[in-house]
PDB file of C-alpha atoms in Angstrom:
ATOM      1  CA  THR A   1      -0.308-102.388 -58.668  1.00 54.00           C
ATOM      2  CA  GLY A   2       0.458-103.095 -55.172  1.00 64.00           C
ATOM      3  CA  GLY A   3       1.806-106.801 -56.276  1.00 80.00           C
ATOM      4  CA  PRO A   4       4.412-107.873 -53.896  1.00 86.00           C
ATOM      5  CA  ILE A   5       7.342-108.864 -56.218  1.00 90.00           C
ATOM      6  CA  PHE A   6       7.626-105.036 -56.783  1.00 88.00           C
ATOM      7  CA  PHE A   7       7.297-104.174 -53.333  1.00 85.00           C
ATOM      8  CA  GLN A   8       9.605-106.689 -52.506  1.00 90.00           C
ATOM      9  CA  ARG A   9      12.101-105.616 -55.149  1.00 92.00           C
ATOM     10  CA  ALA A  10      11.814-101.611 -53.861  1.00 90.00           C
ATOM     11  CA  ARG A  11      12.500-102.344 -50.398  1.00 92.00           C
ATOM     12  CA  GLU A  12      15.848-104.501 -51.934  1.00 94.00           C
ATOM     13  CA  LEU A  13      16.424-101.393 -54.019  1.00 93.00           C
ATOM     14  CA  ALA A  14      16.568 -99.419 -51.054  1.00 94.00           C
ATOM     15  CA  GLU A  15      18.497-101.436 -48.694  1.00 95.00           C
ATOM     16  CA  GLN A  16      21.229-101.284 -51.598  1.00 95.00           C
ATOM     17  CA  LEU A  17      21.066 -97.607 -51.542  1.00 92.00           C
ATOM     18  CA  LEU A  18      20.836 -96.662 -47.728  1.00 94.00           C
ATOM     19  CA  PRO A  19      24.308 -95.884 -47.619  1.00 93.00           C
ATOM     20  CA  ALA A  20      24.450 -93.470 -50.108  1.00 90.00           C
ATOM     21  CA  PHE A  21      23.063 -91.387 -47.137  1.00 89.00           C
ATOM     22  CA  ASP A  22      25.877 -92.029 -45.132  1.00 89.00           C
ATOM     23  CA  THR A  23      27.404 -88.725 -46.068  1.00 86.00           C
ATOM     24  CA  PRO A  24      29.023 -86.202 -43.875  1.00 84.00           C
ATOM     25  CA  SER A  25      25.869 -83.410 -44.735  1.00 83.00           C
ATOM     26  CA  LYS A  26      23.542 -86.181 -45.163  1.00 85.00           C
ATOM     27  CA  LEU A  27      22.445 -85.522 -48.622  1.00 85.00           C
ATOM     28  CA  PRO A  28      22.643 -88.749 -50.562  1.00 87.00           C
ATOM     29  CA  TRP A  29      25.782 -89.383 -53.414  1.00 85.00           C
ATOM     30  CA  PRO A  30      24.041 -88.732 -56.411  1.00 83.00           C
ATOM     31  CA  TYR A  31      25.893 -91.561 -58.326  1.00 85.00           C
ATOM     32  CA  TRP A  32      25.950 -95.124 -56.696  1.00 87.00           C
ATOM     33  CA  ASN A  33      27.126 -98.084 -57.786  1.00 88.00           C
ATOM     34  CA  LEU A  34      24.751-100.876 -56.891  1.00 90.00           C
ATOM     35  CA  TYR A  35      27.307-103.383 -57.893  1.00 89.00           C
ATOM     36  CA  LYS A  36      29.993-102.140 -55.700  1.00 88.00           C
ATOM     37  CA  GLY A  37      27.997-100.475 -52.986  1.00 89.00           C
ATOM     38  CA  SER A  38      29.907 -97.278 -53.085  1.00 87.00           C
ATOM     39  CA  ARG A  39      29.776 -93.984 -54.705  1.00 84.00           C
ATOM     40  CA  GLY A  40      31.013 -92.984 -58.164  1.00 74.00           C
ATOM     41  CA  ASN A  41      34.901 -92.496 -58.504  1.00 73.00           C
ATOM     42  CA  SER A  42      35.340 -89.707 -61.259  1.00 69.00           C
ATOM     43  CA  PRO A  43      35.725 -86.166 -59.976  1.00 64.00           C
ATOM     44  CA  SER A  44      31.879 -85.560 -61.456  1.00 62.00           C
ATOM     45  CA  GLN A  45      30.938 -88.361 -59.715  1.00 62.00           C
ATOM     46  CA  ALA A  46      32.456 -87.723 -56.425  1.00 65.00           C
ATOM     47  CA  GLN A  47      30.001 -84.460 -55.844  1.00 69.00           C
ATOM     48  CA  PRO A  48      28.005 -84.402 -52.981  1.00 68.00           C
ATOM     49  CA  GLY A  49      24.157 -84.761 -53.740  1.00 71.00           C
ATOM     50  CA  SER A  50      22.338 -81.607 -54.850  1.00 75.00           C
ATOM     51  CA  ILE A  51      19.193 -80.054 -52.655  1.00 77.00           C
ATOM     52  CA  ALA A  52      16.797 -81.390 -56.084  1.00 78.00           C
ATOM     53  CA  ASP A  53      18.180 -84.869 -55.493  1.00 77.00           C
ATOM     54  CA  ALA A  54      17.369 -85.094 -51.988  1.00 78.00           C
ATOM     55  CA  GLY A  55      14.271 -83.450 -52.255  1.00 80.00           C
ATOM     56  CA  THR A  56      12.982 -85.853 -54.738  1.00 83.00           C
ATOM     57  CA  LEU A  57      13.149 -88.653 -53.046  1.00 87.00           C
ATOM     58  CA  GLN A  58      11.441 -87.685 -49.898  1.00 87.00           C
ATOM     59  CA  LEU A  59       7.606 -89.147 -50.874  1.00 88.00           C
ATOM     60  CA  GLU A  60       9.130 -92.403 -52.082  1.00 90.00           C
ATOM     61  CA  TRP A  61      11.023 -93.249 -49.194  1.00 93.00           C
ATOM     62  CA  ARG A  62       8.479 -91.783 -47.132  1.00 92.00           C
ATOM     63  CA  TYR A  63       6.129 -94.608 -48.295  1.00 91.00           C
ATOM     64  CA  LEU A  64       8.659 -97.008 -48.507  1.00 91.00           C
ATOM     65  CA  GLY A  65       9.476 -96.570 -45.163  1.00 92.00           C
ATOM     66  CA  ASN A  66       5.837 -96.463 -43.564  1.00 91.00           C
ATOM     67  CA  ALA A  67       4.801 -99.421 -46.483  1.00 88.00           C
ATOM     68  CA  THR A  68       7.507-101.589 -44.722  1.00 89.00           C
ATOM     69  CA  GLY A  69       7.264-100.689 -41.054  1.00 90.00           C
ATOM     70  CA  ASN A  70      11.221 -99.832 -41.799  1.00 91.00           C
ATOM     71  CA  PRO A  71      11.591 -96.619 -39.902  1.00 93.00           C
ATOM     72  CA  ARG A  72      15.364 -96.749 -41.736  1.00 93.00           C
ATOM     73  CA  PHE A  73      14.024 -95.117 -45.055  1.00 94.00           C
ATOM     74  CA  SER A  74      11.958 -92.570 -43.872  1.00 92.00           C
ATOM     75  CA  LYS A  75      15.257 -91.879 -41.212  1.00 92.00           C
ATOM     76  CA  ALA A  76      17.265 -91.755 -44.211  1.00 91.00           C
ATOM     77  CA  VAL A  77      15.159 -88.734 -45.830  1.00 91.00           C
ATOM     78  CA  ASP A  78      14.173 -87.083 -42.803  1.00 91.00           C
ATOM     79  CA  SER A  79      17.968 -86.532 -42.178  1.00 88.00           C
ATOM     80  CA  ALA A  80      18.405 -85.421 -45.953  1.00 85.00           C
ATOM     81  CA  PHE A  81      15.646 -82.878 -45.376  1.00 85.00           C
ATOM     82  CA  ASP A  82      17.173 -81.716 -41.923  1.00 87.00           C
ATOM     83  CA  ALA A  83      20.224 -80.802 -43.993  1.00 82.00           C
ATOM     84  CA  ILE A  84      18.504 -79.023 -46.770  1.00 80.00           C
ATOM     85  CA  GLN A  85      16.488 -76.885 -43.821  1.00 82.00           C
ATOM     86  CA  ALA A  86      19.974 -76.643 -41.745  1.00 83.00           C
ATOM     87  CA  ALA A  87      21.504 -74.995 -44.545  1.00 76.00           C
ATOM     88  CA  GLY A  88      18.965 -71.865 -44.864  1.00 75.00           C
ATOM     89  CA  VAL A  89      17.013 -72.692 -48.293  1.00 66.00           C
ATOM     90  CA  ARG A  90      14.047 -70.551 -48.000  1.00 67.00           C
ATOM     91  CA  GLY A  91      11.410 -70.741 -50.898  1.00 62.00           C
ATOM     92  CA  ILE A  92      11.468 -72.515 -54.469  1.00 57.00           C
TER      93      ILE A  92
END
């Protein structure tokens, strides 16, 4: 809708999720506790993110980086994309 409140909330949410990309692989943690600002603690939640998880974030985070003028959002998913490319994944 282009409403400023939605844009503001998207930016705030992205700020809270940005630390989820701070991983050795640069793929984001798939479970992120917004209240604690940390990844999930159960064994199933402590696994690194998947390529599919990282791939689905590309459009939204790049758009948000462009729309806000804040390159941190774009850089986060660019790093995840670089990690996917470095893994040698080819094709669909």
